[in-house]
């Protein structure tokens, strides 16, 4: 449910988060339980539960997520050294929050 969705609440400003980027289509904020020195979540404003729910109309949005992750890695100075981009899909894939997001981990 979008009303109850943790990430929709953060995007609407109803729950706090440590934002590093706010754009028209995408926001990026720090993961509350970081598993790396830098652990960010790249999140579309549009509520899409999982990768399995993507449609043709999301083609540009998915590209934006990757390009924004790349840009932020560069801005933070971790691009050359390397970083991980992770998408957990459905419960069996380790997904806990059912609002599409890409993890960006790095800074080791
Ligand atoms: P998933 O397993 O669904 O791919 O990852 C969800 C991620 O969201 C987890 O790494 C978790 O720590 C993070 N997370 C869960 N709730 C919140 C929250 O309220 N705020 C922030 N910033 N991150 C959260
Ligand atoms: Zn949502």
Tab-separated table of C-alpha atoms and ligand atoms in Angstrom:
chain	number	residue	atom	x	y	z
A	1	UNK	CA	0.000	0.000	0.000
A	2	UNK	CA	1.422	3.358	-1.005
A	3	UNK	CA	-0.124	5.018	2.039
A	4	UNK	CA	1.698	2.676	4.378
A	5	UNK	CA	4.880	2.278	2.295
A	6	UNK	CA	7.976	3.290	4.279
A	7	UNK	CA	9.740	4.784	1.262
A	8	UNK	CA	6.622	6.641	0.034
A	9	UNK	CA	6.402	8.208	3.499
A	10	UNK	CA	10.045	9.307	3.266
A	11	UNK	CA	9.450	10.699	-0.237
A	12	UNK	CA	6.339	12.592	0.945
A	13	UNK	CA	8.368	14.027	3.849
A	14	UNK	CA	6.252	12.250	6.468
A	15	UNK	CA	9.226	10.232	7.746
A	16	UNK	CA	12.774	11.533	8.162
A	17	UNK	CA	15.709	10.428	6.027
A	18	UNK	CA	19.216	11.626	5.319
A	19	UNK	CA	18.905	12.690	1.672
A	20	UNK	CA	21.908	13.085	-0.603
A	21	UNK	CA	19.854	13.848	-3.722
A	22	UNK	CA	16.295	14.922	-4.504
A	23	UNK	CA	15.245	14.981	-8.141
A	24	UNK	CA	12.020	15.036	-10.082
A	25	UNK	CA	11.976	11.281	-10.683
A	26	UNK	CA	14.459	9.904	-8.176
A	27	UNK	CA	15.623	10.495	-4.630
A	28	UNK	CA	18.710	9.105	-2.915
A	29	UNK	CA	19.054	8.748	0.845
A	30	UNK	CA	21.254	6.922	3.336
A	31	UNK	CA	20.300	3.422	4.420
A	32	UNK	CA	19.266	3.408	8.062
A	33	UNK	CA	21.340	0.247	8.721
A	34	UNK	CA	24.473	0.731	6.615
A	35	UNK	CA	26.385	-2.358	5.563
A	36	UNK	CA	29.300	-0.377	4.118
A	37	UNK	CA	30.973	2.994	4.868
A	38	UNK	CA	28.753	4.393	2.114
A	39	UNK	CA	25.347	2.746	1.800
A	40	UNK	CA	22.765	4.680	-0.169
A	41	UNK	CA	19.370	3.818	-1.585
A	42	UNK	CA	18.471	5.046	-5.079
A	43	UNK	CA	14.678	5.250	-5.076
A	44	UNK	CA	12.162	6.305	-7.745
A	45	UNK	CA	9.407	8.596	-6.488
A	46	UNK	CA	6.931	6.357	-8.299
A	47	UNK	CA	5.712	3.485	-6.142
A	48	UNK	CA	6.722	0.322	-7.996
A	49	UNK	CA	6.837	-2.664	-5.618
A	50	UNK	CA	9.532	-4.824	-7.231
A	51	UNK	CA	11.564	-5.286	-10.410
A	52	UNK	CA	8.864	-7.794	-11.383
A	53	UNK	CA	6.361	-4.925	-11.580
A	54	UNK	CA	8.352	-2.837	-14.064
A	55	UNK	CA	6.629	-2.078	-17.366
A	56	UNK	CA	7.628	-0.568	-20.696
A	57	UNK	CA	6.722	2.881	-19.394
A	58	UNK	CA	9.431	2.562	-16.721
A	59	UNK	CA	12.224	2.146	-19.273
A	60	UNK	CA	13.579	5.694	-18.820
A	61	UNK	CA	13.179	5.591	-15.059
A	62	UNK	CA	15.354	2.475	-14.784
A	63	UNK	CA	18.028	4.187	-16.892
A	64	UNK	CA	17.822	7.219	-14.606
A	65	UNK	CA	18.421	5.046	-11.554
A	66	UNK	CA	21.660	3.682	-13.009
A	67	UNK	CA	22.881	7.056	-14.249
A	68	UNK	CA	22.120	8.681	-10.894
A	69	UNK	CA	23.977	5.912	-9.057
A	70	UNK	CA	26.946	6.443	-11.348
A	71	UNK	CA	26.876	10.231	-10.874
A	72	UNK	CA	26.709	9.964	-7.092
A	73	UNK	CA	29.524	7.403	-6.969
A	74	UNK	CA	31.608	9.845	-8.971
A	75	UNK	CA	30.652	12.778	-6.759
A	76	UNK	CA	31.599	10.818	-3.638
A	77	UNK	CA	34.922	9.797	-5.152
A	78	UNK	CA	34.310	6.040	-5.081
A	79	UNK	CA	33.691	5.468	-8.786
A	80	UNK	CA	37.211	4.474	-9.771
A	81	UNK	CA	37.895	2.308	-6.772
A	82	UNK	CA	34.632	0.486	-7.280
A	83	UNK	CA	31.277	-0.033	-5.645
A	84	UNK	CA	28.315	-2.389	-5.646
A	85	UNK	CA	24.822	-1.837	-7.010
A	86	UNK	CA	22.312	-4.303	-5.631
A	87	UNK	CA	18.655	-4.920	-6.338
A	88	UNK	CA	16.916	-7.447	-4.113
A	89	UNK	CA	13.827	-8.870	-5.798
A	90	UNK	CA	10.915	-10.368	-3.830
A	91	UNK	CA	11.235	-12.059	-0.438
A	92	UNK	CA	13.333	-14.929	-1.778
A	93	UNK	CA	15.782	-12.351	-3.131
A	94	UNK	CA	16.075	-10.619	0.222
A	95	UNK	CA	13.676	-7.750	-0.454
A	96	UNK	CA	12.153	-6.287	2.705
A	97	UNK	CA	10.825	-2.938	1.485
A	98	UNK	CA	8.415	-3.350	-1.403
A	99	UNK	CA	9.157	-0.032	-3.092
A	100	UNK	CA	11.739	-0.367	-5.851
A	101	UNK	CA	15.239	0.689	-4.794
A	102	UNK	CA	18.838	0.128	-5.731
A	103	UNK	CA	21.498	-0.192	-3.030
A	104	UNK	CA	24.765	1.649	-3.671
A	105	UNK	CA	27.543	0.331	-1.429
A	106	UNK	CA	31.137	1.428	-1.335
A	107	UNK	CA	33.811	3.440	0.396
A	108	UNK	CA	35.769	0.510	1.825
B	1	LIG	P1	15.815	-4.504	0.794
B	1	LIG	O1	16.207	-5.720	1.584
B	1	LIG	O2	14.311	-4.341	0.712
B	1	LIG	O3	16.480	-4.444	-0.541
B	1	LIG	O4	16.432	-3.287	1.558
B	1	LIG	C1	15.702	-2.368	2.300
B	1	LIG	C2	16.717	-1.460	2.943
B	1	LIG	O5	16.025	-0.345	3.463
B	1	LIG	C3	17.496	-2.096	4.098
B	1	LIG	O6	18.877	-2.031	3.833
B	1	LIG	C4	17.096	-1.262	5.311
B	1	LIG	O7	18.168	-1.048	6.197
B	1	LIG	C5	16.601	0.020	4.690
B	1	LIG	N1	15.546	0.688	5.436
B	1	LIG	C6	14.452	0.112	5.996
B	1	LIG	N2	13.673	1.033	6.582
B	1	LIG	C7	14.295	2.225	6.409
B	1	LIG	C8	13.977	3.564	6.787
B	1	LIG	O8	12.961	3.834	7.418
B	1	LIG	N3	14.856	4.534	6.426
B	1	LIG	C9	15.989	4.253	5.719
B	1	LIG	N4	16.787	5.288	5.425
B	1	LIG	N5	16.315	3.007	5.331
B	1	LIG	C10	15.480	2.002	5.676
B	2	LIG	ZN1	6.196	3.278	-1.967
